[in-house]
mmCIF file of C-alpha atoms in Angstrom:
data_model
loop_
_atom_site.group_PDB
_atom_site.id
_atom_site.type_symbol
_atom_site.label_atom_id
_atom_site.label_comp_id
_atom_site.label_asym_id
_atom_site.label_seq_id
_atom_site.Cartn_x
_atom_site.Cartn_y
_atom_site.Cartn_z
ATOM 1 C CA MET A 27 -26.792 -86.553 123.976
ATOM 2 C CA LEU A 28 -30.570 -86.202 123.666
ATOM 3 C CA LEU A 29 -30.979 -83.423 126.215
ATOM 4 C CA PRO A 30 -29.264 -80.598 124.264
ATOM 5 C CA ILE A 31 -31.201 -81.507 121.123
ATOM 6 C CA LEU A 32 -34.496 -81.451 123.007
ATOM 7 C CA THR A 33 -33.650 -78.129 124.638
ATOM 8 C CA LEU A 34 -32.765 -76.610 121.279
ATOM 9 C CA ALA A 35 -36.016 -77.758 119.768
ATOM 10 C CA LEU A 36 -37.928 -76.100 122.568
ATOM 11 C CA MET A 37 -36.006 -72.875 122.083
ATOM 12 C CA VAL A 38 -36.561 -72.608 118.356
ATOM 13 C CA GLY A 39 -40.321 -72.791 118.014
ATOM 14 C CA PRO A 40 -42.882 -70.453 119.561
ATOM 15 C CA THR A 41 -44.035 -71.664 122.985
ATOM 16 C CA ALA A 42 -47.648 -70.673 122.372
ATOM 17 C CA THR A 43 -50.136 -70.586 119.547
ATOM 18 C CA ALA A 44 -52.352 -67.755 118.357
ATOM 19 C CA THR A 45 -55.727 -67.769 116.676
ATOM 20 C CA ILE A 46 -56.975 -65.409 113.985
ATOM 21 C CA THR A 47 -60.469 -63.956 114.239
ATOM 22 C CA GLN A 48 -61.830 -62.626 110.952
ATOM 23 C CA LEU A 49 -63.453 -59.201 111.261
ATOM 24 C CA SER A 50 -64.427 -58.380 107.680
ATOM 25 C CA SER A 51 -65.611 -60.232 104.624
ATOM 26 C CA CYS A 52 -64.069 -60.290 101.170
ATOM 27 C CA GLU A 53 -66.102 -57.215 100.217
ATOM 28 C CA GLN A 54 -63.954 -55.229 102.658
ATOM 29 C CA GLY A 55 -60.856 -57.339 102.155
ATOM 30 C CA GLY A 56 -58.304 -57.828 99.427
ATOM 31 C CA PRO A 57 -55.490 -60.280 98.697
ATOM 32 C CA GLY A 58 -54.852 -60.538 102.445
ATOM 33 C CA GLY A 59 -58.457 -61.420 103.206
ATOM 34 C CA GLY A 60 -59.519 -58.343 105.172
ATOM 35 C CA SER A 61 -59.093 -57.203 108.762
ATOM 36 C CA VAL A 62 -58.470 -59.637 111.617
ATOM 37 C CA VAL A 63 -57.649 -59.840 115.304
ATOM 38 C CA VAL A 64 -54.679 -62.070 116.035
ATOM 39 C CA ASP A 65 -53.332 -62.490 119.567
ATOM 40 C CA ARG A 66 -55.376 -59.441 120.687
ATOM 41 C CA GLN A 67 -53.814 -57.234 117.981
ATOM 42 C CA HIS A 68 -56.046 -55.706 115.317
ATOM 43 C CA LEU A 69 -54.626 -55.840 111.802
ATOM 44 C CA GLY A 70 -56.531 -54.139 109.003
ATOM 45 C CA ALA A 71 -56.874 -55.179 105.382
ATOM 46 C CA SER A 72 -53.798 -53.143 104.411
ATOM 47 C CA GLU A 73 -51.676 -54.792 107.108
ATOM 48 C CA MET A 74 -52.777 -58.284 106.079
ATOM 49 C CA ASP A 75 -52.046 -57.419 102.447
ATOM 50 C CA LEU A 76 -48.474 -56.521 103.456
ATOM 51 C CA ALA A 77 -48.199 -59.740 105.467
ATOM 52 C CA ARG A 78 -49.216 -61.697 102.383
ATOM 53 C CA THR A 79 -46.563 -59.842 100.377
ATOM 54 C CA ILE A 80 -43.882 -60.761 102.927
ATOM 55 C CA VAL A 81 -44.836 -64.446 102.731
ATOM 56 C CA ASP A 82 -44.856 -64.213 98.940
ATOM 57 C CA VAL A 83 -41.272 -62.886 98.881
ATOM 58 C CA VAL A 84 -40.129 -65.589 101.324
ATOM 59 C CA GLN A 85 -41.638 -68.286 99.121
ATOM 60 C CA GLN A 86 -40.261 -66.798 95.915
ATOM 61 C CA ARG A 87 -36.796 -67.081 97.455
ATOM 62 C CA HIS A 88 -37.448 -70.680 98.558
ATOM 63 C CA LEU A 89 -36.701 -69.853 102.175
ATOM 64 C CA PRO A 90 -38.167 -71.839 105.060
ATOM 65 C CA ARG A 91 -41.441 -70.900 106.694
ATOM 66 C CA ARG A 92 -39.389 -69.838 109.727
ATOM 67 C CA ALA A 93 -38.036 -66.871 107.738
ATOM 68 C CA GLY A 94 -41.596 -65.660 107.191
ATOM 69 C CA VAL A 95 -42.395 -65.949 110.899
ATOM 70 C CA ILE A 96 -39.316 -63.912 111.824
ATOM 71 C CA ALA A 97 -40.014 -61.276 109.168
ATOM 72 C CA ILE A 98 -43.676 -60.830 110.091
ATOM 73 C CA ALA A 99 -42.924 -60.753 113.829
ATOM 74 C CA THR A 100 -40.416 -57.995 113.104
ATOM 75 C CA GLY A 101 -42.902 -56.052 110.995
ATOM 76 C CA MET A 102 -45.572 -56.348 113.698
ATOM 77 C CA VAL A 103 -43.216 -54.859 116.290
ATOM 78 C CA GLU A 104 -41.576 -52.196 114.155
ATOM 79 C CA SER A 105 -44.551 -50.761 112.265
ATOM 80 C CA GLY A 106 -47.672 -52.782 113.041
ATOM 81 C CA LEU A 107 -47.211 -54.170 109.479
ATOM 82 C CA ARG A 108 -47.721 -50.713 107.972
ATOM 83 C CA ASN A 109 -45.756 -49.045 105.195
ATOM 84 C CA LEU A 110 -44.804 -46.015 107.286
ATOM 85 C CA ASP A 111 -43.005 -43.092 105.663
ATOM 86 C CA TYR A 112 -41.801 -41.839 109.038
ATOM 87 C CA GLY A 113 -40.128 -43.238 112.148
ATOM 88 C CA ASP A 114 -37.286 -42.801 114.595
ATOM 89 C CA ARG A 115 -34.664 -40.592 112.948
ATOM 90 C CA ASP A 116 -34.655 -41.697 109.277
ATOM 91 C CA SER A 117 -36.446 -45.028 109.785
ATOM 92 C CA VAL A 118 -39.182 -45.820 107.237
ATOM 93 C CA GLY A 119 -41.172 -48.733 105.891
ATOM 94 C CA VAL A 120 -42.635 -51.908 107.308
ATOM 95 C CA PHE A 121 -39.355 -52.896 109.021
ATOM 96 C CA GLN A 122 -38.367 -49.314 109.930
ATOM 97 C CA GLN A 123 -35.087 -49.642 108.067
ATOM 98 C CA ARG A 124 -32.756 -46.641 107.945
ATOM 99 C CA PRO A 125 -31.151 -45.339 104.751
ATOM 100 C CA SER A 126 -28.276 -43.966 106.824
ATOM 101 C CA GLN A 127 -27.497 -47.510 108.019
ATOM 102 C CA GLY A 128 -27.139 -48.936 104.534
ATOM 103 C CA TRP A 129 -30.562 -50.527 104.052
ATOM 104 C CA GLY A 130 -31.161 -48.665 100.794
ATOM 105 C CA THR A 131 -32.620 -45.360 99.733
ATOM 106 C CA ARG A 132 -35.824 -44.038 101.269
ATOM 107 C CA GLU A 133 -37.579 -44.736 97.989
ATOM 108 C CA GLN A 134 -36.392 -48.344 97.930
ATOM 109 C CA ILE A 135 -37.296 -49.060 101.556
ATOM 110 C CA LEU A 136 -40.844 -47.751 101.069
ATOM 111 C CA ASP A 137 -41.362 -50.555 98.527
ATOM 112 C CA PRO A 138 -42.406 -53.540 100.705
ATOM 113 C CA VAL A 139 -41.024 -56.052 98.188
ATOM 114 C CA TYR A 140 -37.570 -54.455 98.330
ATOM 115 C CA ALA A 141 -37.738 -53.957 102.109
ATOM 116 C CA THR A 142 -38.607 -57.609 102.666
ATOM 117 C CA ALA A 143 -35.809 -58.782 100.378
ATOM 118 C CA ARG A 144 -33.260 -56.651 102.255
ATOM 119 C CA PHE A 145 -34.511 -57.925 105.601
ATOM 120 C CA LEU A 146 -34.173 -61.501 104.371
ATOM 121 C CA ASP A 147 -30.666 -60.799 103.043
ATOM 122 C CA ALA A 148 -29.601 -59.698 106.521
ATOM 123 C CA LEU A 149 -31.435 -62.583 108.192
ATOM 124 C CA ILE A 150 -29.974 -65.465 106.203
ATOM 125 C CA ALA A 151 -26.485 -63.969 106.544
ATOM 126 C CA LEU A 152 -26.675 -64.791 110.279
ATOM 127 C CA PRO A 153 -25.092 -68.172 111.080
ATOM 128 C CA GLY A 154 -27.737 -70.431 112.620
ATOM 129 C CA TRP A 155 -30.565 -67.932 112.167
ATOM 130 C CA ASP A 156 -33.112 -70.725 111.735
ATOM 131 C CA THR A 157 -32.288 -72.349 115.107
ATOM 132 C CA MET A 158 -32.086 -69.238 117.263
ATOM 133 C CA ALA A 159 -34.466 -68.843 120.175
ATOM 134 C CA PRO A 160 -37.607 -66.751 119.513
ATOM 135 C CA GLY A 161 -36.735 -63.097 119.170
ATOM 136 C CA ARG A 162 -32.985 -63.606 118.849
ATOM 137 C CA ALA A 163 -32.795 -63.506 115.053
ATOM 138 C CA GLU A 164 -35.048 -60.454 114.878
ATOM 139 C CA GLN A 165 -32.844 -58.585 117.334
ATOM 140 C CA ALA A 166 -29.659 -59.613 115.537
ATOM 141 C CA VAL A 167 -31.017 -58.042 112.340
ATOM 142 C CA GLN A 168 -32.730 -54.984 113.811
ATOM 143 C CA ARG A 169 -30.474 -54.143 116.795
ATOM 144 C CA SER A 170 -33.456 -52.675 118.613
ATOM 145 C CA GLY A 171 -33.357 -50.836 121.913
ATOM 146 C CA PHE A 172 -36.282 -53.059 122.954
ATOM 147 C CA PRO A 173 -35.110 -56.607 122.173
ATOM 148 C CA ASP A 174 -37.753 -58.335 124.310
ATOM 149 C CA ARG A 175 -40.624 -57.240 122.068
ATOM 150 C CA TYR A 176 -40.024 -59.705 119.235
ATOM 151 C CA ALA A 177 -40.439 -63.138 120.839
ATOM 152 C CA PRO A 178 -43.991 -62.532 122.125
ATOM 153 C CA ARG A 179 -45.119 -61.700 118.563
ATOM 154 C CA GLU A 180 -43.917 -64.979 117.060
ATOM 155 C CA PRO A 181 -47.046 -67.056 117.812
ATOM 156 C CA ALA A 182 -49.210 -64.473 116.031
ATOM 157 C CA ALA A 183 -46.692 -64.233 113.200
ATOM 158 C CA ALA A 184 -46.724 -68.027 112.815
ATOM 159 C CA ALA A 185 -50.529 -68.005 112.561
ATOM 160 C CA ILE A 186 -50.355 -65.344 109.845
ATOM 161 C CA VAL A 187 -47.732 -67.294 107.885
ATOM 162 C CA ASP A 188 -49.877 -70.437 108.101
ATOM 163 C CA ARG A 189 -52.736 -68.421 106.628
ATOM 164 C CA PHE A 190 -50.784 -67.543 103.484
ATOM 165 C CA TRP A 191 -48.225 -70.310 102.993
ATOM 166 C CA SER A 192 -48.659 -72.478 99.899
ATOM 167 C CA GLY A 193 -47.290 -76.019 99.699
ATOM 168 C CA PRO A 194 -44.684 -77.734 101.868
ATOM 169 C CA ASP A 195 -41.987 -76.032 103.887
ATOM 170 C CA ASN A 196 -38.619 -75.331 102.274
ATOM 171 C CA PRO A 197 -35.404 -76.925 103.531
ATOM 172 C CA THR A 198 -32.835 -75.171 105.682
ATOM 173 C CA PRO A 199 -30.440 -73.734 104.814
ATOM 174 C CA ALA A 200 -31.806 -72.368 101.551
ATOM 175 C CA PRO A 201 -29.542 -71.084 98.774
ATOM 176 C CA PRO A 202 -28.562 -67.487 99.625
ATOM 177 C CA SER A 203 -29.867 -66.109 96.359
ATOM 178 C CA GLY A 204 -33.055 -68.182 96.310
ATOM 179 C CA GLY A 205 -34.693 -69.475 93.164
ATOM 180 C CA THR A 206 -36.016 -67.613 90.172
ATOM 181 C CA GLU A 207 -39.524 -68.900 89.630
ATOM 182 C CA ALA A 208 -42.380 -67.016 91.284
ATOM 183 C CA VAL A 209 -44.424 -68.853 93.910
ATOM 184 C CA GLN A 210 -47.555 -66.900 94.740
ATOM 185 C CA ALA A 211 -48.789 -66.832 98.300
ATOM 186 C CA LYS A 212 -52.439 -67.624 98.852
ATOM 187 C CA THR A 213 -54.993 -64.879 98.287
ATOM 188 C CA LEU A 214 -57.868 -65.423 100.676
ATOM 189 C CA CYS A 215 -60.443 -63.551 98.585
ATOM 190 C CA PRO A 216 -61.155 -63.784 94.848
ATOM 191 C CA ASP A 217 -59.784 -61.033 92.651
ATOM 192 C CA GLN A 218 -61.939 -57.954 93.161
ATOM 193 C CA GLY A 219 -59.512 -55.426 91.715
ATOM 194 C CA GLY A 220 -60.239 -55.670 87.999
ATOM 195 C CA SER A 221 -61.576 -52.733 86.003
ATOM 196 C CA ASP A 222 -64.955 -52.616 84.292
ATOM 197 C CA VAL A 223 -64.329 -49.525 82.165
ATOM 198 C CA PRO A 224 -65.049 -50.377 78.508
ATOM 199 C CA ARG A 225 -61.832 -50.201 76.528
ATOM 200 C CA ASP A 226 -61.472 -48.283 73.294
ATOM 201 C CA PRO A 227 -57.849 -48.532 72.082
ATOM 202 C CA GLY A 228 -58.724 -46.029 69.365
ATOM 203 C CA GLN A 229 -58.959 -43.285 71.995
ATOM 204 C CA ALA A 230 -55.489 -43.925 73.460
ATOM 205 C CA ASP A 231 -52.696 -46.352 72.667
ATOM 206 C CA PRO A 232 -52.686 -48.622 75.760
ATOM 207 C CA LYS A 233 -48.934 -49.214 75.666
ATOM 208 C CA LYS A 234 -47.475 -46.038 74.153
ATOM 209 C CA LEU A 235 -47.359 -42.399 75.216
ATOM 210 C CA PRO A 236 -48.717 -39.889 72.688
ATOM 211 C CA PRO A 237 -46.366 -37.484 70.888
ATOM 212 C CA GLY A 238 -45.546 -34.435 72.974
ATOM 213 C CA PHE A 239 -46.276 -36.116 76.318
ATOM 214 C CA THR A 240 -44.342 -34.509 79.167
ATOM 215 C CA LEU A 241 -43.961 -35.555 82.799
ATOM 216 C CA PRO A 242 -45.080 -33.170 85.548
ATOM 217 C CA THR A 243 -42.546 -30.652 86.818
ATOM 218 C CA ASP A 244 -43.072 -31.336 90.543
ATOM 219 C CA VAL A 245 -40.334 -33.705 91.709
ATOM 220 C CA ARG A 246 -42.536 -36.184 93.559
ATOM 221 C CA GLN A 247 -45.322 -36.198 91.006
ATOM 222 C CA ARG A 248 -42.738 -36.684 88.282
ATOM 223 C CA ALA A 249 -41.174 -39.649 90.082
ATOM 224 C CA ALA A 250 -44.506 -41.361 90.798
ATOM 225 C CA VAL A 251 -45.972 -40.857 87.334
ATOM 226 C CA GLY A 252 -42.698 -41.753 85.629
ATOM 227 C CA PHE A 253 -42.446 -44.994 87.576
ATOM 228 C CA ALA A 254 -46.017 -46.002 86.767
ATOM 229 C CA LEU A 255 -45.543 -45.282 83.071
ATOM 230 C CA ASN A 256 -42.368 -47.361 83.003
ATOM 231 C CA GLN A 257 -44.485 -50.391 83.955
ATOM 232 C CA LEU A 258 -46.661 -50.240 80.832
ATOM 233 C CA GLY A 259 -47.103 -53.693 79.363
ATOM 234 C CA LYS A 260 -46.326 -55.606 82.552
ATOM 235 C CA PRO A 261 -48.839 -58.257 83.612
ATOM 236 C CA TYR A 262 -51.581 -57.912 86.204
ATOM 237 C CA VAL A 263 -51.361 -60.384 89.101
ATOM 238 C CA TRP A 264 -53.826 -60.106 91.991
ATOM 239 C CA GLY A 265 -51.908 -58.967 95.071
ATOM 240 C CA ALA A 266 -48.611 -58.312 93.249
ATOM 241 C CA LYS A 267 -46.532 -55.239 94.108
ATOM 242 C CA GLY A 268 -43.756 -55.678 91.552
ATOM 243 C CA PRO A 269 -41.249 -55.658 90.183
ATOM 244 C CA ASN A 270 -42.427 -58.049 87.453
ATOM 245 C CA ALA A 271 -46.209 -57.765 87.885
ATOM 246 C CA TYR A 272 -48.747 -55.577 89.671
ATOM 247 C CA ASP A 273 -52.360 -55.337 90.611
ATOM 248 C CA CYS A 274 -54.024 -51.909 90.562
ATOM 249 C CA SER A 275 -53.217 -50.869 94.144
ATOM 250 C CA GLY A 276 -49.792 -52.532 94.053
ATOM 251 C CA LEU A 277 -48.828 -50.306 91.129
ATOM 252 C CA MET A 278 -49.919 -47.205 93.068
ATOM 253 C CA LEU A 279 -47.941 -48.250 96.161
ATOM 254 C CA ALA A 280 -44.760 -48.926 94.164
ATOM 255 C CA ALA A 281 -45.116 -45.724 92.136
ATOM 256 C CA TRP A 282 -45.412 -43.483 95.178
ATOM 257 C CA ALA A 283 -42.636 -45.383 96.947
ATOM 258 C CA ALA A 284 -40.422 -44.380 94.008
ATOM 259 C CA ALA A 285 -41.248 -40.796 94.939
ATOM 260 C CA GLY A 286 -40.270 -41.361 98.573
ATOM 261 C CA VAL A 287 -43.858 -41.376 99.843
ATOM 262 C CA GLY A 288 -45.307 -44.379 101.662
ATOM 263 C CA ILE A 289 -48.968 -45.232 101.141
ATOM 264 C CA PRO A 290 -51.026 -48.186 102.411
ATOM 265 C CA ALA A 291 -51.465 -51.437 100.569
ATOM 266 C CA GLY A 292 -54.846 -52.206 99.027
ATOM 267 C CA THR A 293 -57.511 -50.105 97.366
ATOM 268 C CA ILE A 294 -59.813 -49.886 100.387
ATOM 269 C CA SER A 295 -56.980 -48.341 102.432
ATOM 270 C CA GLN A 296 -55.525 -46.174 99.671
ATOM 271 C CA VAL A 297 -58.895 -44.484 99.237
ATOM 272 C CA HIS A 298 -58.158 -42.745 102.559
ATOM 273 C CA ALA A 299 -54.523 -41.846 101.802
ATOM 274 C CA GLY A 300 -53.441 -38.246 101.332
ATOM 275 C CA HIS A 301 -56.385 -35.860 101.066
ATOM 276 C CA ALA A 302 -59.527 -35.599 98.999
ATOM 277 C CA VAL A 303 -59.724 -33.670 95.730
ATOM 278 C CA ALA A 304 -63.112 -32.042 95.263
ATOM 279 C CA SER A 305 -63.651 -32.503 91.532
ATOM 280 C CA ILE A 306 -62.202 -33.917 88.345
ATOM 281 C CA GLN A 307 -61.502 -30.347 87.193
ATOM 282 C CA GLN A 308 -58.877 -30.089 89.978
ATOM 283 C CA VAL A 309 -57.069 -33.350 89.227
ATOM 284 C CA GLN A 310 -53.270 -33.263 89.031
ATOM 285 C CA PRO A 311 -50.676 -35.797 87.821
ATOM 286 C CA GLY A 312 -50.085 -38.439 90.476
ATOM 287 C CA ASP A 313 -53.599 -38.233 91.929
ATOM 288 C CA LEU A 314 -55.273 -41.575 92.577
ATOM 289 C CA LEU A 315 -58.656 -42.060 90.911
ATOM 290 C CA PHE A 316 -61.022 -44.682 92.338
ATOM 291 C CA ILE A 317 -63.894 -46.457 90.607
ATOM 292 C CA PRO A 318 -66.066 -49.371 91.810
ATOM 293 C CA GLY A 319 -64.463 -51.750 89.316
ATOM 294 C CA SER A 320 -65.835 -55.133 88.410
ATOM 295 C CA LEU A 321 -66.998 -56.116 91.914
ATOM 296 C CA GLY A 322 -66.771 -52.993 94.081
ATOM 297 C CA THR A 323 -69.295 -50.304 94.952
ATOM 298 C CA ALA A 324 -69.343 -46.528 95.205
ATOM 299 C CA LYS A 325 -68.823 -46.840 98.971
ATOM 300 C CA ILE A 326 -66.119 -49.514 98.644
ATOM 301 C CA PRO A 327 -64.301 -48.876 95.353
ATOM 302 C CA ARG A 328 -62.087 -51.764 94.279
ATOM 303 C CA HIS A 329 -60.114 -50.347 91.353
ATOM 304 C CA VAL A 330 -57.627 -47.485 91.267
ATOM 305 C CA GLY A 331 -55.594 -45.741 88.589
ATOM 306 C CA MET A 332 -53.202 -42.801 88.516
ATOM 307 C CA TYR A 333 -53.764 -39.622 86.558
ATOM 308 C CA ALA A 334 -50.670 -39.278 84.375
ATOM 309 C CA GLY A 335 -51.497 -35.887 82.865
ATOM 310 C CA HIS A 336 -52.505 -35.087 79.282
ATOM 311 C CA ASP A 337 -55.978 -36.576 79.955
ATOM 312 C CA LEU A 338 -54.510 -40.075 80.486
ATOM 313 C CA ILE A 339 -54.769 -42.645 83.266
ATOM 314 C CA VAL A 340 -52.256 -45.423 83.911
ATOM 315 C CA ASP A 341 -53.557 -48.495 85.706
ATOM 316 C CA ALA A 342 -53.160 -52.245 86.042
ATOM 317 C CA TYR A 343 -56.433 -53.099 84.295
ATOM 318 C CA ASP A 344 -57.022 -56.848 84.827
ATOM 319 C CA THR A 345 -55.391 -60.260 84.416
ATOM 320 C CA GLY A 346 -55.951 -60.372 80.676
ATOM 321 C CA THR A 347 -54.747 -56.843 79.963
ATOM 322 C CA GLY A 348 -51.978 -55.775 82.354
ATOM 323 C CA VAL A 349 -50.705 -52.231 82.886
ATOM 324 C CA ILE A 350 -52.105 -49.842 80.279
ATOM 325 C CA LEU A 351 -52.965 -46.252 79.459
ATOM 326 C CA GLU A 352 -56.614 -45.219 79.249
ATOM 327 C CA PRO A 353 -58.299 -41.911 78.417
ATOM 328 C CA LEU A 354 -59.515 -39.957 81.426
ATOM 329 C CA SER A 355 -62.836 -39.450 79.634
ATOM 330 C CA ALA A 356 -63.545 -43.207 79.815
ATOM 331 C CA TRP A 357 -63.315 -43.064 83.622
ATOM 332 C CA THR A 358 -64.986 -39.736 84.363
ATOM 333 C CA SER A 359 -68.560 -40.966 84.882
ATOM 334 C CA LYS A 360 -67.406 -43.793 87.161
ATOM 335 C CA ILE A 361 -64.997 -41.962 89.495
ATOM 336 C CA VAL A 362 -66.175 -42.029 93.120
ATOM 337 C CA ALA A 363 -63.064 -40.619 94.861
ATOM 338 C CA ILE A 364 -59.909 -38.696 94.016
ATOM 339 C CA ARG A 365 -56.969 -38.646 96.445
ATOM 340 C CA ARG A 366 -53.935 -36.376 96.295
ATOM 341 C CA ILE A 367 -50.978 -38.184 97.843
ATOM 342 C CA ALA A 368 -48.488 -35.307 97.740
ATOM 343 C CA ASP A 369 -49.517 -31.738 97.073
ATOM 344 C CA PRO A 370 -46.836 -29.651 95.338
ATOM 345 C CA SER A 371 -47.658 -26.777 97.683
ATOM 346 C CA SER A 372 -46.839 -28.725 100.852
ATOM 347 C CA PRO A 373 -43.511 -30.242 101.943
ATOM 348 C CA SER A 374 -45.052 -33.602 102.824
ATOM 349 C CA PRO A 375 -48.364 -35.429 102.417
ATOM 350 C CA PRO A 376 -50.971 -34.993 105.166
ATOM 351 C CA PRO A 377 -50.260 -37.551 107.910
ATOM 352 C CA GLY A 378 -52.883 -40.241 108.301
ATOM 353 C CA GLY A 379 -55.045 -39.166 105.388
ATOM 354 C CA SER A 380 -58.469 -37.548 105.624
ATOM 355 C CA PRO A 381 -62.104 -38.536 104.976
ATOM 356 C CA LEU A 382 -63.429 -39.141 101.489
#
């Protein structure tokens, strides 16, 4: 009677361990702690930020640590833990989910919080998912043409989950719908995303659009700006990507996902997204504006807002303020980079971004 139990135990857990080597400090990091090498794979600050988000969603749903390992192993194989807006056929996002296969709309899948939730829905619907051999649960969800790629990533995925997990493990099986209270995953660096622009509410109502405000006419700009403006008043939480709270870069990621455009996680990666805009005189609605912020520098800006049009910026300001409107004039002297994510004159954003 003991032999089958022992065999099962050996099948479930990863057969090897992986170590994480830190490559960058908090100055080049973010909520995920910066770039690392894990099991000979390089993961940048943006990738580790997405990994932290995946663990956060797993913990918010009170699922076992094993669910995080499976999800991150899948993301490492499918996208390298990147929020890709392209892939095989109509595959997009960190898990390369396909709208045509019922995973959601392109816009939804490009939101890592939604994509992770949908992956977890499919995972926990599998009978015995938590006791399957390494790689089996991933393949059952993804139905990949390369099923042998998942199991070798599990040791590295387990090391990443250990890096972000807070508190004890959760029991198995967990309730299908999870709990309701938020459980934040660990952020390995202190909050460096807050703004330092002096606020003057007399210049612009922080929570209300002025009379006569109109959204841009371009479809993607309209979707991104409209989404960001709909978040006015929501709280700022370091590392959050919605739907109930955001940090500055998380708001930008979610807003452009709503427009069907995937951008990286984290300010230091977003500052290379799309293409550079030469001057403030050329700014358009939806453009990302970067400033050093409270702890950044001109070379490594740590705060980002979106130009909403009508000389207004929408941004997740800091933990005490939340998502607000600010006058463009208050930012002008501090702006160190402007990035256009989707140009109305082109059918799609430039792949891979371009230099500052």
